Amino acid sequence: MYEQLLESSGLTKNESLAYLSLLKLGKAKSGEIVRDSKISGGKIYETLYKLVDKGLVKYITENNIKFFIANHPKTIIEYVKERERNLQNIEKELGSIVPNLENIRKLDSRAETVALIKGLRGVATIVYDALEKAQNISIMGVRSGKNIKFNNFWKKWHRHRVALKKKAKIIFSDKNTDYWRHFKKQKYTQVKEILHFSPGALMIIDNNSFIFSYDKELICIHIISESIAKSFKGFFDELWNFAENS
């Protein structure tokens, strides 16, 4: 338990083991720490000196023998705080260079790419990015029975869409659910239904096509292609004209 918590604070596994051994042993030689922590003898000095650099361990020399001593456990809190401050500074620096990085990343708008993205965080990045420049949003195969975390994710995304005054057409595969009602009364949103029929969860935003799969995690196939998006949009328009408007 202690080892995992120390690793979460930024220490490596070996650093955590060595530090815990020193807390238990008090003043100890490297060999004693190796025996207690089961760290490789070839790695022990590298590990201990890293702990010294982090301010968690100190050493003294007696009769030409080096002894290591763990500093007070409160120093871990100071180490974590210092690490957080460094991360905040890095975050600020990264924020200042993001525009330059975006220029480096410039993509040919005509390029056709296919990517597989797993997890809410990765999917969020691409769908929010597409939303900012969206001119046309069409969504079909929407079901209410997904895990609530996925429904909440899309509610938040659509709230942002509405805030940007971006219109969307949505075809649900069910109706009369709380999730369905949420979108029926939402501004800048048209909802229709094709019950008991689902061509799969698909969202088309301009030249971007997103195919979604919901299981334990959200999986998305992201296709950037004008021709494929046009084909999907044609299929969507046919379904839209056929769908119920309750």
XYZ file of C-alpha atoms in Angstrom:
246
model
C 0.000 0.000 0.000
C 2.747 2.474 0.992
C 4.818 1.508 -2.029
C 1.948 2.198 -4.444
C 1.214 5.558 -2.827
C 4.855 6.592 -3.075
C 4.925 5.575 -6.735
C 1.804 7.681 -7.306
C 3.662 10.652 -5.835
C 6.341 10.358 -8.530
C 8.893 7.889 -7.166
C 10.006 4.845 -9.124
C 9.420 1.364 -7.717
C 13.064 1.050 -6.633
C 13.031 4.505 -5.046
C 9.886 3.623 -3.101
C 11.367 0.337 -1.871
C 14.665 1.948 -0.865
C 12.953 4.816 0.963
C 10.663 2.459 2.907
C 13.648 0.297 3.843
C 15.532 3.337 5.144
C 12.565 4.436 7.235
C 12.603 0.989 8.812
C 16.370 0.565 9.142
C 17.308 4.081 10.203
C 20.999 4.612 9.370
C 22.058 1.918 6.908
C 24.787 0.895 4.484
C 23.949 0.145 0.879
C 24.296 -3.610 1.400
C 21.771 -3.548 4.240
C 19.320 -1.657 2.054
C 19.823 -4.189 -0.753
C 19.023 -7.098 1.572
C 15.925 -5.442 3.014
C 14.488 -3.953 -0.168
C 15.523 -6.752 -2.576
C 16.779 -4.098 -5.015
C 19.590 -5.217 -7.336
C 23.027 -4.349 -5.971
C 23.919 -2.817 -9.317
C 21.011 -0.381 -9.032
C 21.176 0.587 -5.378
C 23.554 3.573 -5.579
C 21.760 5.029 -8.594
C 18.482 4.708 -6.681
C 19.817 6.199 -3.450
C 21.444 9.187 -5.147
C 18.185 9.939 -6.940
C 16.468 9.995 -3.542
C 19.194 12.335 -2.301
C 18.576 14.647 -5.268
C 14.862 14.666 -4.420
C 15.615 15.652 -0.839
C 14.164 12.481 0.656
C 17.444 10.873 1.738
C 20.794 12.120 3.044
C 24.097 10.352 3.712
C 27.008 10.620 6.104
C 30.485 9.095 6.010
C 31.947 7.346 9.043
C 35.377 5.672 8.849
C 35.223 5.900 5.055
C 31.904 4.032 5.031
C 28.847 5.723 3.562
C 25.599 5.481 5.541
C 22.220 6.560 4.196
C 19.405 8.032 6.297
C 15.805 8.787 5.308
C 14.726 12.367 5.926
C 11.493 13.060 7.820
C 8.437 11.713 5.932
C 7.067 15.275 5.763
C 9.667 15.928 3.076
C 7.555 13.768 0.737
C 4.803 16.382 0.920
C 7.301 19.096 0.027
C 8.597 16.958 -2.828
C 5.062 16.491 -4.193
C 4.334 20.223 -3.881
C 7.545 21.081 -5.705
C 6.688 18.563 -8.402
C 3.238 20.141 -8.793
C 4.787 23.600 -9.102
C 7.145 22.340 -11.787
C 4.252 20.719 -13.671
C 2.265 23.967 -13.494
C 5.213 25.862 -14.932
C 5.561 23.284 -17.704
C 1.818 23.542 -18.396
C 2.102 27.338 -18.740
C 5.082 27.015 -21.069
C 3.279 24.424 -23.189
C 0.207 26.667 -23.324
C 2.303 29.489 -24.722
C 3.745 27.348 -27.520
C 0.562 25.454 -28.507
C -0.203 27.930 -31.358
C 3.274 27.302 -32.775
C 2.825 23.543 -32.420
C -0.515 23.795 -34.241
C 1.210 25.547 -37.137
C 3.758 22.730 -37.303
C 0.905 20.194 -37.286
C -0.981 21.792 -40.204
C -2.796 19.086 -42.140
C -3.756 19.168 -45.792
C -7.529 19.625 -45.679
C -7.818 17.301 -48.673
C -5.811 14.508 -47.059
C -7.680 11.296 -46.316
C -6.847 9.598 -43.037
C -8.335 6.878 -40.846
C -7.564 6.614 -37.132
C -8.737 4.406 -34.269
C -9.129 6.222 -30.949
C -9.868 4.540 -27.619
C -11.129 6.152 -24.424
C -13.165 9.246 -23.586
C -10.163 11.543 -23.311
C -8.847 10.797 -26.788
C -12.294 10.899 -28.382
C -13.098 14.172 -26.591
C -10.095 15.845 -28.174
C -11.107 15.064 -31.755
C -14.871 15.673 -31.447
C -14.437 18.994 -29.642
C -11.845 20.044 -32.205
C -14.210 19.173 -35.063
C -17.055 21.047 -33.359
C -15.169 24.348 -33.247
C -15.099 24.574 -37.062
C -18.328 22.655 -37.761
C -20.660 23.828 -40.504
C -22.882 20.762 -40.749
C -23.572 18.209 -37.992
C -25.554 15.013 -38.637
C -25.844 12.176 -36.116
C -27.641 8.844 -36.390
C -27.944 5.536 -34.580
C -28.264 7.254 -31.197
C -29.437 4.973 -28.381
C -30.308 5.960 -24.828
C -29.206 2.714 -23.163
C -25.472 3.409 -23.111
C -23.474 3.658 -19.898
C -24.460 6.910 -18.182
C -20.882 8.223 -18.394
C -21.132 8.151 -22.195
C -24.529 9.868 -22.171
C -23.194 12.551 -19.823
C -20.189 13.042 -22.096
C -22.439 13.719 -25.083
C -24.784 15.967 -23.100
C -21.780 18.115 -22.210
C -20.561 18.133 -25.822
C -23.981 19.176 -27.100
C -24.259 21.926 -24.480
C -21.026 23.317 -25.889
C -22.450 22.952 -29.398
C -25.554 24.925 -28.413
C -23.381 27.585 -26.770
C -21.608 27.939 -30.127
C -25.033 28.129 -31.847
C -24.209 25.154 -34.058
C -27.236 23.303 -35.440
C -27.476 19.504 -35.452
C -29.812 16.859 -36.831
C -30.075 13.671 -34.739
C -31.769 10.361 -35.564
C -32.556 8.288 -32.451
C -33.118 4.524 -32.511
C -35.434 4.791 -29.485
C -37.745 7.398 -27.965
C -39.581 8.505 -24.812
C -36.471 8.164 -22.633
C -34.957 10.886 -20.452
C -31.973 11.041 -22.781
C -34.231 11.453 -25.824
C -36.321 14.134 -24.071
C -33.143 16.032 -23.203
C -32.391 16.530 -26.892
C -35.994 17.034 -28.010
C -36.174 20.275 -26.020
C -32.622 21.436 -26.801
C -32.029 24.553 -28.880
C -30.407 24.302 -32.303
C -31.365 20.615 -32.372
C -33.724 18.640 -34.605
C -34.575 15.103 -33.519
C -36.276 12.314 -35.456
C -36.606 8.593 -34.781
C -36.302 5.311 -36.637
C -37.292 2.818 -33.956
C -35.695 -0.629 -33.637
C -33.305 0.144 -36.466
C -29.737 1.201 -36.008
C -27.172 1.625 -38.759
C -24.577 2.104 -36.029
C -23.637 5.190 -34.074
C -22.344 7.637 -36.661
C -21.616 11.362 -36.601
C -20.738 13.400 -39.671
C -19.181 16.843 -39.233
C -18.189 18.383 -42.561
C -15.417 16.108 -43.929
C -15.104 14.194 -40.644
C -16.927 10.902 -40.094
C -16.972 9.349 -36.620
C -18.128 5.756 -36.043
C -18.632 4.957 -32.357
C -18.680 1.710 -30.388
C -19.725 1.672 -26.738
C -18.563 -1.115 -24.472
C -16.422 -0.790 -21.357
C -14.679 2.086 -23.110
C -15.578 4.398 -25.953
C -13.985 3.426 -29.254
C -14.085 5.666 -32.308
C -13.054 5.245 -35.923
C -12.288 8.730 -37.234
C -12.247 9.165 -41.005
C -11.166 12.411 -42.641
C -12.398 12.157 -46.218
C -14.632 14.456 -48.248
C -15.893 11.615 -50.446
C -16.673 9.254 -47.550
C -18.361 12.017 -45.549
C -20.443 12.905 -48.612
C -21.491 9.261 -48.984
C -22.448 8.969 -45.302
C -24.309 12.297 -45.495
C -26.314 11.063 -48.481
C -27.310 7.961 -46.513
C -28.204 10.114 -43.504
C -30.388 12.427 -45.612
C -32.330 9.444 -46.991
C -32.949 8.171 -43.459
C -33.864 11.660 -42.264
C -36.579 11.959 -44.894
C -37.886 8.526 -43.916
C -37.677 9.006 -40.132
C -40.549 9.873 -37.799
C -40.861 13.406 -36.490
C -42.705 13.135 -33.173
